[in-house]
Short mmCIF file of C-alpha atoms in Angstrom, two decimals:
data_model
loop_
_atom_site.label_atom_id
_atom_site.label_comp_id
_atom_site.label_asym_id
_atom_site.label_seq_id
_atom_site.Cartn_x
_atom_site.Cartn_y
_atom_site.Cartn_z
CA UNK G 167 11.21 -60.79 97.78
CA UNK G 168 11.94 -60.31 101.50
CA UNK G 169 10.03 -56.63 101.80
CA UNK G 170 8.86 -56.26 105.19
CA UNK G 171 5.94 -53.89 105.96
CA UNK G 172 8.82 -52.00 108.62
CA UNK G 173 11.18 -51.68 105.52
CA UNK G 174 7.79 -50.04 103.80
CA UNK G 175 7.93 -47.98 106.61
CA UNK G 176 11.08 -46.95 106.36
CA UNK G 177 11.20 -45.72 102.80
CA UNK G 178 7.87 -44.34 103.24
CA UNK G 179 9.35 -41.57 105.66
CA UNK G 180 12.63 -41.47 103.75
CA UNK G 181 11.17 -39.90 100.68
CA UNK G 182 8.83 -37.87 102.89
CA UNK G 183 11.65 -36.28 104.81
CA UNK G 184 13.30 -36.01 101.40
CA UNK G 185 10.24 -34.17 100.13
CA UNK G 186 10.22 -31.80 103.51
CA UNK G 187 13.97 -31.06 102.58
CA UNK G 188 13.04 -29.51 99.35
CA UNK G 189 10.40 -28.09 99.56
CA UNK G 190 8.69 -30.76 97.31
CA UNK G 191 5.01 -29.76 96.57
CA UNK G 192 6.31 -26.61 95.87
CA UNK G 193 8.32 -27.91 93.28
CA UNK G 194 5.17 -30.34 91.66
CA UNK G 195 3.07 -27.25 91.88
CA UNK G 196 5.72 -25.44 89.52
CA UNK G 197 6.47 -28.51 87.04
CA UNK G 198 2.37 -28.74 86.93
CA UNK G 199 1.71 -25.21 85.70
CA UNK G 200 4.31 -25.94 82.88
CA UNK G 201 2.59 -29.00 82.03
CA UNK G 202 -0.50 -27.64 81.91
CA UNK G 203 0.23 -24.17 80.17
CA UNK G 204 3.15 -25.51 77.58
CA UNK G 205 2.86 -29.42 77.61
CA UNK G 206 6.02 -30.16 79.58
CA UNK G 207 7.39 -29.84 82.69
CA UNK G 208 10.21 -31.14 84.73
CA UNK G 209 11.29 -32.54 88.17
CA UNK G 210 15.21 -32.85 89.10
CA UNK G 211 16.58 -35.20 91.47
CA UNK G 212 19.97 -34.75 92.42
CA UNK G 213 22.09 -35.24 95.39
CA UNK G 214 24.25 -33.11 97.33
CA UNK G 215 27.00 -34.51 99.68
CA UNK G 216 26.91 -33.78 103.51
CA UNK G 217 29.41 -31.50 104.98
CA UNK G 218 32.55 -33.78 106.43
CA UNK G 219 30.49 -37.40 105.81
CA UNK G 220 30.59 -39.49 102.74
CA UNK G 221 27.09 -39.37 102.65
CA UNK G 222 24.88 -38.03 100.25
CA UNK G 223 21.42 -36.33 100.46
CA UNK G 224 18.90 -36.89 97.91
CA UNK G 225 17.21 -33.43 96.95
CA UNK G 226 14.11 -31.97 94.61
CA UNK G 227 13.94 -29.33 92.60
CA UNK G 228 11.95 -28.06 89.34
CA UNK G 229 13.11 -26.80 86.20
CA UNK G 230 12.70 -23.03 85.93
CA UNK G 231 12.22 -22.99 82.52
CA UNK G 232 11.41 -26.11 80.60
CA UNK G 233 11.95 -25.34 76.87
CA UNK G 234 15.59 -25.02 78.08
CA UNK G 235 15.48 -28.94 78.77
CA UNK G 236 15.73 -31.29 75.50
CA UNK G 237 16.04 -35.07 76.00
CA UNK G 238 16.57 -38.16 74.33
CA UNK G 239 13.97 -38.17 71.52
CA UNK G 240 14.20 -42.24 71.65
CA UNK G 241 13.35 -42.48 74.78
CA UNK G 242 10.11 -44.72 74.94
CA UNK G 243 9.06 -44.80 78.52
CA UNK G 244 5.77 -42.65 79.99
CA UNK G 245 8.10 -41.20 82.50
CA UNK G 246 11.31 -40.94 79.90
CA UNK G 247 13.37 -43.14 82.76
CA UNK G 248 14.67 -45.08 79.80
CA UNK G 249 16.08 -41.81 78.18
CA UNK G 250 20.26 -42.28 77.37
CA UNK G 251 21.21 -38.76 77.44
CA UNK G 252 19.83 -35.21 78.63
CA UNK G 253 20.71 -31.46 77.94
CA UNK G 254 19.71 -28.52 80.37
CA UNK G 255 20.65 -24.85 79.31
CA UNK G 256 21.14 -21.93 80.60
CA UNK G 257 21.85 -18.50 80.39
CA UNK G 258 24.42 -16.60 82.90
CA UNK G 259 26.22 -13.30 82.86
CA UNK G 260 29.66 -13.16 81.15
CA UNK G 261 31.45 -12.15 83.60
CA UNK G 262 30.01 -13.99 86.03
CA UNK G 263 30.54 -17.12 83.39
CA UNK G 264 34.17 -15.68 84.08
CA UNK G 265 34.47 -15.84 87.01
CA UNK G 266 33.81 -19.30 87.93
CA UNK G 267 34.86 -20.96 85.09
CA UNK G 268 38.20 -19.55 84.11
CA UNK G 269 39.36 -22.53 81.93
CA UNK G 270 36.38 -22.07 79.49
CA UNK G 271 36.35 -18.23 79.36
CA UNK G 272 37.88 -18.29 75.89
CA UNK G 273 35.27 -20.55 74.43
CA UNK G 274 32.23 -17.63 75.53
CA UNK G 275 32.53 -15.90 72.33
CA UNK G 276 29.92 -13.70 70.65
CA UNK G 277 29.62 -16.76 67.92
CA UNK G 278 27.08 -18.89 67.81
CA UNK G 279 26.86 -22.65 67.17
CA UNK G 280 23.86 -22.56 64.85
CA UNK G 281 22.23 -19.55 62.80
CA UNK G 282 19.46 -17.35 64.32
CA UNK G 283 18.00 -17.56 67.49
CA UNK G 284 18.99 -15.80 70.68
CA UNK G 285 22.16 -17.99 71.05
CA UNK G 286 24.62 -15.14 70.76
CA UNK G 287 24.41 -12.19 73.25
CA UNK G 288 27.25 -9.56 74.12
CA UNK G 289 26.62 -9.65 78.05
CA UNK G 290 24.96 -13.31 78.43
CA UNK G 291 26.83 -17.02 77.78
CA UNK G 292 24.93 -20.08 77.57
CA UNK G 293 25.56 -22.86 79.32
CA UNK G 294 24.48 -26.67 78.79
CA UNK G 295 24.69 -29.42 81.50
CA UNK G 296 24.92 -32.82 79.69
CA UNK G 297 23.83 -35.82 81.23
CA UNK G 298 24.37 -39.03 79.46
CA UNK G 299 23.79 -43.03 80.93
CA UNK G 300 26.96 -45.08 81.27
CA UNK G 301 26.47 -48.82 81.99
CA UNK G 302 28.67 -50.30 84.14
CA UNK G 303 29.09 -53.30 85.42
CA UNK G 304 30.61 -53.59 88.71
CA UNK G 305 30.33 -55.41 91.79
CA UNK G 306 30.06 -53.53 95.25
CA UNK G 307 30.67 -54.43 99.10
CA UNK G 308 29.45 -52.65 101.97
CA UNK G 309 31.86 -53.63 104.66
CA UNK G 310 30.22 -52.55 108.49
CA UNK G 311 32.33 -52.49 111.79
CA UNK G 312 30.00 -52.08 114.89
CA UNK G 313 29.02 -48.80 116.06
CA UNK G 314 30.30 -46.79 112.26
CA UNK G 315 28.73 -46.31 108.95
CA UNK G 316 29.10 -48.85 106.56
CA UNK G 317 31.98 -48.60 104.24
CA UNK G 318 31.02 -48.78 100.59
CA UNK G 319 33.61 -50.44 98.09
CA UNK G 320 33.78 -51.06 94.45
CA UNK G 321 35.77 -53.96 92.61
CA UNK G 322 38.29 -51.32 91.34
CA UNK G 323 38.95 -50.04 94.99
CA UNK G 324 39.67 -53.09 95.89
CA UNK G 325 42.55 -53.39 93.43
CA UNK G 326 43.86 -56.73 92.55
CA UNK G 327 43.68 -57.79 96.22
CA UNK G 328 42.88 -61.73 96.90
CA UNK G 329 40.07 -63.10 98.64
CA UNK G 330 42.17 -64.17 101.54
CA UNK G 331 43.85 -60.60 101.70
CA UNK G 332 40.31 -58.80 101.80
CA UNK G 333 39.36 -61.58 104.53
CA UNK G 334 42.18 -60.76 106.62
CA UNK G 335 41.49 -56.99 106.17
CA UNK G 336 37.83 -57.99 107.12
CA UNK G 337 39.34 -59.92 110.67
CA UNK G 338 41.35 -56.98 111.28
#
């Protein structure tokens, strides 16, 4: 489909500089141990965006602790890439909670959502990132003018502008 051996190339030292970035066998050493020693163990990929560019940088990073990670129980595929939704908790100081999150404070309570368990502490809140798949379908342009970074735009960006209108922008 048009691959070139360069373009190979290219991606080849992409993800290795990615992997350099973060420290990456470190991290497969860490989600390894879990696997071995409790059955599971977990890689993050996220990205992080570059001071003053509209770039972003892809990063690695393991899961300290994976019991705290619970995912789609539907999800079919060896590597779970198929998986519709994800949860990641943790634990953080009150205070601290407090502090950074001002608009929730009221919600850290001392009751918990379900009976038992350590959910409830008087000095600890717990904390759940939620990650969920949302299909959209969209169309995108990358628009390039010599000697900058490509511009990327999506259908809604673009408004209700014409054809001939985002031509003439294109000219200009």
């Amino acid at each position: 489909n048009g691959a070139t051996y360069e373009s190979a190339q290219i991606w080849e030292a992409l993800m290795r500089q990615i992997q350099y970035q973060s420290r990456g066998p470190d991290h497969y050493d860490k989600a390894l141990s879990f696997m071995v020693q409790a059955g599971s163990g977990y890689l993050r990929v996220y990205t992080e965006w570059e001071k003053g560019q509209m770039w972003q940088q892809a990063r690695l990073t393991s899961i300290a602790d994976p019991l705290t990670v619970f995912i789609d129980r539907d999800a079919k595929a060896l590597d779970k890439s198929d998986m519709n939704y994800a949860m990641i908790f943790e634990d953080q100081d009150k205070e601290e909670f407090k502090k950074f999150h001002p608009e929730w404070a009221k919600y850290a309570t001392d009751q918990a959502l379900v009976e038992g368990g350590d959910w409830v502490s008087s000095d600890r809140v717990r904390k759940c990132e939620y990650f969920r798949r949302v299909r959209v379908k969209s169309k995108l342009f990358s628009i390039e003018k010599e000697g900058q970074q490509p511009q990327i735009l999506t259908e809604q960006m673009l408004g209700g502008a014409s054809g001939k209108e985002i031509m003439a922008d294109l000219i200009e």
